[in-house]
Structure formats: structure tokens, C-alpha cells
């Protein structure tokens, strides 16, 4: 079976060396040595100035909203993982959906201003699949209307825009280090703060129950992560360049077989990409379902990522229409991509999709676009 994603695991010996140290010190959590070391190494690797390691990417989003004291309407994207929306709801804020740009699949900045009301406090946009939002336009709009900007950069580890980490944009950016992400610490995440020390202090406080010594300053939460998780991160970080390189080669192999046959999100030359996902966009949902089940019969797993469009989830108070996101969510499929995926398998997946492998089932809609 070929899964849609598979976590990278470092050589066991490398992890064991660090784990033995935990046995020596018996320090398991609460801002331990490995947590501090991981934060330091991530700052260096990403070339950013402030990062707070937390226990997952969803809590990172919640802390981001909380630390900026956001309480009302948040303009957000319908094309993202469910946690982008639920973190807004969990903080008792109102998500206001703005449709996406069909090329980049990120929030369309041209549609932001018409969604701003006197209750709008922030923009929470996702660098979806690691493709940066139009950060310059969003910044300009946010300045003009005095809005805070948070980027859900869960997919954007290692992505550069005009030579600099994309995490440098927005007041805050959040990342996920979940096992399915490009760089992982089993569970984990981080908040990148671009606003200075005041917010660093607030995030540190909120991450640790809201108290300092014997001073109970604010109602915080437990967002700390453990030494075991940080140790996994330290091991994985040593292999990250190799992980990204292998993913690039896999992506180029897909491109070679599928690139000019299937619609793909647009990645501009300003972007140094991380090869986090390989999404393809079909002409119709029927075509997607046909290919998905065909691959499944061949033990190849794919994922409808993201489906449905988040403005359509059933527990929202208000209804929003986001035609582009709704249409793309029905037609987009992520193909298997992980560093240990064999190139032979990539070729096989592509050939099954294009009908070039033998004993094919064919499909009228599909063949309309492809060769027969
Ligand atoms: C994975 C993900 C999250 C949540 O991160 P967790 O670490 O799983 O909590 C948030 N947003 C996006 C876009 C994601 O893909």
C-alpha cells in the first residue's frame, strides 16, 4: 500500500542518544534543555528572530488570536484545514470568509476590503500547500484598516519569498510540526512573532498557564511541549535539507508525467518552495472520484485535501458564498508525497492516472482531456 503521506523518521540511534540524556537528567517537560535547543536551532535554520515552540499547530493558532486580544470578526480563508476556522470559533470570534485566488489557492486580496466591517479585527490567511499568500497586498490593506495579520503557515516550513522566510510576514505566523507535515516533532507547532518583545512575553505567559513564579497574571493554557518531542525535532532538523531535496525530485517526476496534463496551483519565481504537497485539480468532481477509486484499487491512497470548502461546514452561524473555493475543493486531490516514496511508484501512479499502464479502465470525461 502506498499512503498519501508518511512521516520521516531519523535513524533510531540518533534519537536514542538524545533520549538517553533525558534518562540522565529526568527532565521531561517544562521548557527543558531540548525544547530550548530546538527553538534556538529553528531560529537559525529559518533565519527569524522569535519563535515559541508549542504542543501543536492548532493551539498555536488559538494562542495567536488570544495574545493579540482578537475578540470579534476575523477575515479568513475557506480553503484550508479545519483548524484554521475552528481556532477562530474556539476563541469566540466570528470567521468571515473571503474567496480564494484560483491560481494560488490563497485568499484573494482583491476581495478582502468588501468583507471588512467595523467589527473586523484581524485577517487569518493560510499559505496553502506552502504557497505564500499575496503578503504585500494583505499587509497594505491591514495597515490601511488597522487590522492584525496572522498567517497559518502550517504548510510553509522552509518556504522563502523573495529570498526571506515567509514566516517574517504578518504580526504572527503559526506552524504545525505534526507527524504528517514536512518537518515534524510527532506533535508540535510554533508561533513566530514579528512584533517585538511585548508579545513574546504575552505568548510565553499564555503558553504556561498565565503565571510567572507566584504571580497569576492572566488566564493562560498549557501549550508546552515535551523533551521527547523536541528531541525528535532536533533529530529531524539535521535531515531537513535531504527531506526537501527528495521531495523536490519526486515532485519533478510527477511534473514530468503529469505536469502539462493537469491543472496545478501556480508558484511564482519569487518563491523558493518546500514541496510540501502535490495537489492536482481535475475538471470535474466525477473525474476526481474516478481517478481516486482507480488508484485505491491499486493500493494507492490519495486525499481530498481540502474538502469541503470551510464556509460549508455545518456548525457555522452565518452563510457565506465562496464560489471559487467551493468549486476547487470538489476537484482537488493530493497525490502521495513523502521523502521515501520511490520514483518507480511515482511513475506508476502517473501512468495509472493518464491511462498509459496496460489493462486500463477508461472514463469518457477523463479521456476528453487526456490522450484517448
Ligand atoms: C495541520 C494544520 C493545522 C493544525 O496543526 P496541528 O499541529 O495538527 O494541530 C492548522 N492549519 C493547517 C493549514 C494545517 O494543515
Coordinates of C-alpha atoms and ligand atoms in Angstrom, one line a residue:
X1 CA 0.0 0.0 0.0
X2 CA 1.2 3.5 -0.8
X3 CA -0.1 6.0 1.8
X4 CA -0.7 9.6 0.8
X5 CA 2.0 10.7 3.3
X6 CA 4.4 9.0 5.7
X7 CA 6.5 10.6 8.4
X8 CA 10.2 10.9 8.1
X9 CA 11.9 9.0 11.0
X10 CA 15.6 9.6 11.8
X11 CA 17.9 6.7 12.4
X12 CA 16.9 5.2 15.7
X13 CA 20.4 5.5 17.1
X14 CA 20.3 9.3 16.6
X15 CA 17.1 9.6 18.6
X16 CA 18.4 7.2 21.3
X17 CA 21.4 9.3 22.0
X18 CA 19.1 12.2 23.0
X19 CA 16.6 10.0 24.8
X20 CA 19.4 8.6 27.0
X21 CA 20.2 12.2 28.1
X22 CA 16.6 12.5 29.2
X23 CA 17.1 9.4 31.4
X24 CA 20.1 11.0 32.9
X25 CA 18.5 14.4 33.7
X26 CA 15.0 13.1 34.4
X27 CA 13.7 16.4 33.0
X28 CA 10.8 15.5 30.8
X29 CA 9.0 18.8 30.1
X30 CA 8.5 22.5 31.3
X31 CA 10.9 24.3 29.0
X32 CA 13.7 21.8 29.2
X33 CA 17.1 21.7 27.5
X34 CA 15.9 20.1 24.2
X35 CA 12.9 22.5 23.9
X36 CA 15.3 25.4 24.3
X37 CA 17.8 23.9 21.9
X38 CA 15.1 23.2 19.3
X39 CA 13.8 26.8 19.5
X40 CA 17.4 28.1 19.0
X41 CA 18.1 25.8 16.0
X42 CA 14.8 26.6 14.4
X43 CA 15.5 30.4 14.7
X44 CA 18.9 29.8 13.0
X45 CA 17.5 27.5 10.3
X46 CA 14.6 29.7 9.4
X47 CA 16.6 32.9 9.9
X48 CA 13.9 34.5 12.0
X49 CA 14.1 36.4 15.3
X50 CA 11.4 35.0 17.6
X51 CA 9.8 31.6 17.8
X52 CA 7.7 29.9 20.6
X53 CA 7.5 26.1 20.4
X54 CA 4.1 24.7 21.5
X55 CA 2.3 21.3 21.6
X56 CA 0.5 21.6 18.2
X57 CA -0.4 23.9 15.3
X58 CA -4.0 24.3 16.4
X59 CA -3.0 25.6 19.9
X60 CA -0.5 27.9 18.1
X61 CA -3.4 29.5 16.1
X62 CA -5.5 29.8 19.3
X63 CA -2.7 31.4 21.2
X64 CA -2.0 33.8 18.3
X65 CA -5.6 35.0 18.4
X66 CA -5.6 35.2 22.1
X67 CA -2.2 37.0 22.5
X68 CA -3.4 39.7 20.0
X69 CA -6.6 40.0 22.0
X70 CA -8.8 39.4 19.0
X71 CA -12.5 39.1 20.1
X72 CA -14.6 39.9 17.1
X73 CA -14.7 39.3 13.3
X74 CA -11.7 37.6 11.7
X75 CA -11.4 37.6 7.9
X76 CA -10.3 34.1 6.9
X77 CA -9.9 31.7 4.0
X78 CA -12.4 28.9 3.2
X79 CA -9.6 26.8 1.6
X80 CA -7.6 25.4 4.4
X81 CA -7.5 22.7 7.1
X82 CA -10.5 22.8 9.5
X83 CA -8.3 24.0 12.4
X84 CA -7.9 27.5 10.7
X85 CA -11.7 28.0 11.2
X86 CA -12.2 26.1 14.4
X87 CA -9.5 28.1 16.2
X88 CA -11.4 31.3 15.4
X89 CA -14.7 29.8 16.7
X90 CA -12.9 28.3 19.8
X91 CA -11.8 31.9 20.7
X92 CA -15.4 33.0 20.4
X93 CA -14.6 35.1 17.3
X94 CA -16.6 35.2 14.1
X95 CA -15.0 33.8 10.9
X96 CA -15.8 35.9 7.8
X97 CA -14.9 34.0 4.7
X98 CA -13.2 35.7 1.7
X99 CA -12.9 33.6 -1.5
X100 CA -9.6 32.5 -2.9
X101 CA -7.5 33.3 -5.9
X102 CA -8.0 30.3 -8.4
X103 CA -4.3 30.4 -9.3
X104 CA -2.5 30.3 -5.9
X105 CA -5.5 28.9 -3.9
X106 CA -4.7 31.5 -1.2
X107 CA -7.1 34.3 0.0
X108 CA -7.8 36.8 -2.9
X109 CA -6.7 40.2 -1.6
X110 CA -9.0 42.0 -4.0
X111 CA -12.0 40.6 -2.1
X112 CA -10.8 41.5 1.4
X113 CA -11.9 45.1 1.6
X114 CA -15.6 44.4 0.8
X115 CA -15.6 42.0 3.8
X116 CA -14.3 44.5 6.3
X117 CA -16.8 45.8 8.8
X118 CA -16.5 48.0 11.9
X119 CA -16.2 44.7 13.8
X120 CA -13.2 43.3 11.9
X121 CA -10.1 43.0 14.0
X122 CA -7.8 40.6 12.1
X123 CA -7.0 38.7 8.9
X124 CA -6.1 35.0 9.3
X125 CA -4.9 33.6 6.0
X126 CA -3.3 30.3 5.1
X127 CA -0.2 29.9 2.9
X128 CA -2.0 26.9 1.5
X129 CA 0.2 23.9 0.5
X130 CA 3.2 26.2 1.4
X131 CA 2.4 28.7 -1.4
X132 CA 2.7 32.2 0.1
X133 CA -0.4 34.5 0.2
X134 CA -0.1 37.8 -1.5
X135 CA 1.6 39.1 1.6
X136 CA 2.4 42.6 0.3
X137 CA -1.2 43.4 -0.6
X138 CA -2.5 41.9 2.6
X139 CA -0.1 44.0 4.6
X140 CA -1.1 47.1 2.8
X141 CA -4.8 46.5 3.4
X142 CA -4.2 45.6 7.0
X143 CA -2.3 48.8 7.6
X144 CA -5.0 50.9 6.0
X145 CA -7.7 49.4 8.1
X146 CA -5.7 48.9 11.4
X147 CA -6.1 45.1 11.3
X148 CA -3.8 42.5 12.8
X149 CA -2.5 39.8 10.4
X150 CA -1.9 36.2 11.4
X151 CA -0.7 33.6 8.8
X152 CA -1.5 30.0 9.2
X153 CA 1.9 28.8 7.9
X154 CA 1.3 25.1 8.9
X155 CA 2.5 24.1 5.4
X156 CA 5.1 26.7 4.9
X157 CA 8.2 25.4 6.8
X158 CA 11.3 26.4 4.9
X159 CA 9.4 28.4 2.2
X160 CA 11.1 31.6 1.1
X161 CA 9.6 34.6 -0.5
X162 CA 12.0 37.0 -2.3
X163 CA 14.9 35.2 -0.5
X164 CA 13.5 35.5 3.0
X165 CA 11.4 33.2 5.2
X166 CA 7.7 33.7 4.5
X167 CA 7.3 33.4 8.3
X168 CA 8.6 37.0 8.6
X169 CA 5.2 38.3 7.3
X170 CA 2.2 39.2 9.4
X171 CA 2.1 40.1 13.1
X172 CA 2.3 36.4 13.9
X173 CA 2.7 33.3 11.8
X174 CA 1.9 29.8 13.1
X175 CA 3.4 26.5 12.1
X176 CA 2.5 22.9 12.6
X177 CA 5.1 20.2 13.4
X178 CA 2.5 17.3 13.2
X179 CA 3.8 13.9 12.0
X180 CA 2.1 14.5 8.6
X181 CA 3.9 17.8 8.0
X182 CA 7.2 18.3 6.1
X183 CA 9.2 18.9 9.3
X184 CA 7.7 17.2 12.4
X185 CA 8.2 16.6 16.1
X186 CA 5.5 13.9 16.2
X187 CA 3.0 16.5 17.6
X188 CA 4.1 20.1 17.8
X189 CA 3.9 23.6 16.4
X190 CA 5.2 27.1 16.9
X191 CA 4.3 30.8 16.9
X192 CA 6.6 33.2 15.1
X193 CA 6.3 36.7 16.4
X194 CA 7.2 39.6 14.2
X195 CA 6.0 42.4 16.6
X196 CA 8.6 42.5 19.3
X197 CA 9.2 41.7 22.9
X198 CA 5.9 42.7 24.4
X199 CA 4.0 39.9 22.5
X200 CA 6.9 37.5 23.2
X201 CA 6.3 38.0 26.9
X202 CA 2.5 37.5 26.5
X203 CA 2.9 34.3 24.4
X204 CA 5.4 32.9 27.0
X205 CA 2.9 33.6 29.7
X206 CA -0.1 32.2 27.9
X207 CA 1.8 29.0 27.0
X208 CA 2.5 28.3 30.6
X209 CA -1.0 28.7 32.4
X210 CA -0.6 32.5 32.5
X211 CA 1.5 32.6 35.6
X212 CA 5.1 33.5 36.4
X213 CA 6.6 32.4 39.7
X214 CA 3.9 33.3 42.2
X215 CA 2.2 35.9 40.0
X216 CA -1.0 34.9 38.4
X217 CA -1.2 37.4 35.6
X218 CA -3.8 36.2 33.1
X219 CA -5.8 33.1 32.2
X220 CA -3.4 31.0 30.2
X221 CA -3.4 27.5 28.9
X222 CA -0.9 24.6 28.9
X223 CA 0.7 24.8 25.4
X224 CA 4.1 23.5 26.4
X225 CA 5.7 20.6 24.6
X226 CA 8.0 17.8 25.9
X227 CA 11.6 16.9 25.7
X228 CA 10.7 13.7 23.8
X229 CA 9.0 15.8 21.1
X230 CA 11.8 18.4 21.0
X231 CA 14.4 15.6 20.7
X232 CA 12.5 14.2 17.6
X233 CA 12.6 17.7 16.2
X234 CA 16.4 18.1 16.8
X235 CA 17.0 14.8 15.0
X236 CA 14.7 15.6 12.1
X237 CA 16.1 19.1 11.6
X238 CA 19.5 17.5 10.8
X239 CA 17.9 15.8 7.8
X240 CA 15.6 18.5 6.6
X241 CA 17.6 19.6 3.6
X242 CA 17.8 16.0 2.4
X243 CA 14.0 15.6 3.0
X244 CA 13.2 18.7 1.0
X245 CA 15.6 17.6 -1.8
X246 CA 14.0 14.2 -2.1
X247 CA 10.5 15.8 -2.2
X248 CA 11.7 18.1 -5.0
X249 CA 12.9 15.1 -7.1
X250 CA 9.6 13.3 -6.5
X251 CA 7.6 16.5 -7.5
X252 CA 9.7 16.9 -10.6
X253 CA 9.0 13.3 -11.5
X254 CA 5.2 13.9 -11.2
X255 CA 5.7 17.0 -13.3
X256 CA 7.4 15.1 -16.0
X257 CA 4.5 12.7 -16.4
X258 CA 1.5 14.8 -15.4
X259 CA 2.7 18.5 -15.5
X260 CA 1.2 19.6 -18.8
X261 CA -1.9 17.4 -18.5
X262 CA -3.4 18.5 -15.2
X263 CA -4.1 21.9 -13.6
X264 CA -1.8 22.8 -10.8
X265 CA -1.6 25.7 -8.4
X266 CA 0.7 28.5 -9.6
X267 CA 4.0 29.1 -7.8
X268 CA 5.8 32.2 -8.9
X269 CA 9.5 32.7 -9.4
X270 CA 9.7 34.8 -6.3
X271 CA 9.1 31.7 -4.2
X272 CA 11.6 29.1 -3.0
X273 CA 9.1 26.2 -2.5
X274 CA 9.3 23.4 0.1
X275 CA 7.5 20.7 -1.9
X276 CA 5.1 20.1 1.0
X277 CA 2.2 18.7 -1.2
X278 CA 1.4 17.6 -4.7
X279 CA -2.2 18.7 -5.4
X280 CA -3.8 18.3 -8.8
X281 CA -7.0 19.9 -9.9
X282 CA -9.5 18.0 -12.1
X283 CA -12.0 19.5 -14.5
X284 CA -14.9 17.8 -12.6
X285 CA -15.6 16.1 -9.3
X286 CA -16.6 13.0 -11.3
X287 CA -13.2 12.7 -12.8
X288 CA -11.6 13.1 -9.4
X289 CA -13.7 10.3 -7.9
X290 CA -13.0 8.1 -10.9
X291 CA -9.2 8.5 -10.5
X292 CA -9.3 8.3 -6.8
X293 CA -11.1 5.0 -6.7
X294 CA -8.9 3.6 -9.5
X295 CA -5.8 4.5 -7.5
X296 CA -7.4 2.9 -4.4
X297 CA -8.0 -0.3 -6.3
X298 CA -4.3 -0.3 -7.0
X299 CA -3.5 0.2 -3.3
X300 CA -2.6 3.9 -3.8
X301 CA -4.1 6.3 -1.3
X302 CA -4.8 9.9 -2.1
X303 CA -6.5 12.6 -0.1
X304 CA -9.2 15.1 -0.9
X305 CA -7.3 18.0 0.7
X306 CA -9.2 20.4 1.3
X307 CA -12.7 19.3 1.1
X308 CA -15.2 20.6 1.8
X309 CA -14.7 24.4 1.5
X310 CA -14.8 25.6 5.1
X311 CA -17.6 28.1 4.5
X312 CA -19.8 25.0 4.1
X313 CA -19.1 23.3 7.4
X314 CA -22.4 22.7 9.2
X315 CA -22.0 24.5 12.6
X316 CA -21.3 28.0 11.3
X317 CA -23.8 30.7 12.3
X318 CA -23.7 32.6 9.1
X319 CA -23.7 31.5 5.5
X320 CA -21.0 32.7 3.1
X321 CA -20.7 32.1 -0.6
X322 CA -17.2 31.4 -1.9
X323 CA -17.7 30.0 -5.4
X324 CA -14.1 29.5 -6.3
X325 CA -13.1 27.7 -3.2
X326 CA -16.3 25.6 -3.3
X327 CA -15.5 24.6 -6.9
X328 CA -11.8 23.8 -6.3
X329 CA -12.5 21.9 -3.1
X330 CA -14.6 19.5 -5.1
X331 CA -11.9 19.0 -7.7
X332 CA -8.6 18.9 -5.9
X333 CA -6.7 15.8 -4.9
X334 CA -3.4 15.4 -3.2
X335 CA -1.2 12.6 -4.5
X336 CA 1.2 10.6 -2.4
X337 CA 4.3 12.6 -1.4
X338 CA 6.9 11.8 1.2
X339 CA 10.7 11.5 1.2
X340 CA 10.8 7.7 1.0
X341 CA 8.4 7.4 -1.9
X342 CA 10.1 5.5 -4.8
X343 CA 10.3 7.2 -8.2
X344 CA 9.1 3.9 -9.8
X345 CA 5.9 4.3 -7.8
X346 CA 5.6 7.9 -8.8
X347 CA 5.8 6.9 -12.4
X348 CA 3.3 4.1 -11.9
X349 CA 0.8 6.5 -10.1
X350 CA 1.1 8.9 -13.0
X351 CA 0.7 6.2 -15.6
X352 CA -2.4 4.8 -13.9
X353 CA -3.8 8.3 -13.9
X354 CA -3.1 9.0 -17.6
X355 CA -4.2 5.6 -18.7
X356 CA -0.8 4.6 -20.0
X357 CA -0.4 1.5 -18.0
X358 CA -1.9 -1.6 -19.5
X359 CA -5.4 -3.1 -18.9
X360 CA -6.9 0.2 -18.2
X361 CA -10.4 1.2 -17.3
X362 CA -11.2 4.3 -19.3
X363 CA -13.5 7.1 -18.5
X364 CA -15.1 9.4 -21.0
X365 CA -14.7 12.6 -19.1
X366 CA -11.1 11.8 -18.3
X367 CA -10.2 10.7 -21.9
X368 CA -11.6 14.0 -23.1
X369 CA -8.6 15.8 -21.5
X370 CA -6.1 13.1 -21.9
X371 CA -4.9 11.1 -24.8
X372 CA -7.7 8.8 -25.9
Ligands
LIG1 C1 -2.1 20.7 10.2 C2 -2.7 22.0 10.1 C3 -3.1 22.7 11.2 C4 -3.1 22.1 12.6 O1 -1.9 21.7 13.0 P1 -1.9 20.5 14.2 O2 -0.4 20.5 14.6 O3 -2.3 19.3 13.5 O4 -2.8 20.9 15.3 C5 -3.5 24.0 11.0 N1 -3.7 24.6 9.8 C6 -3.3 23.9 8.7 C7 -3.4 24.6 7.4 C8 -2.8 22.6 8.8 O5 -2.5 21.9 7.7

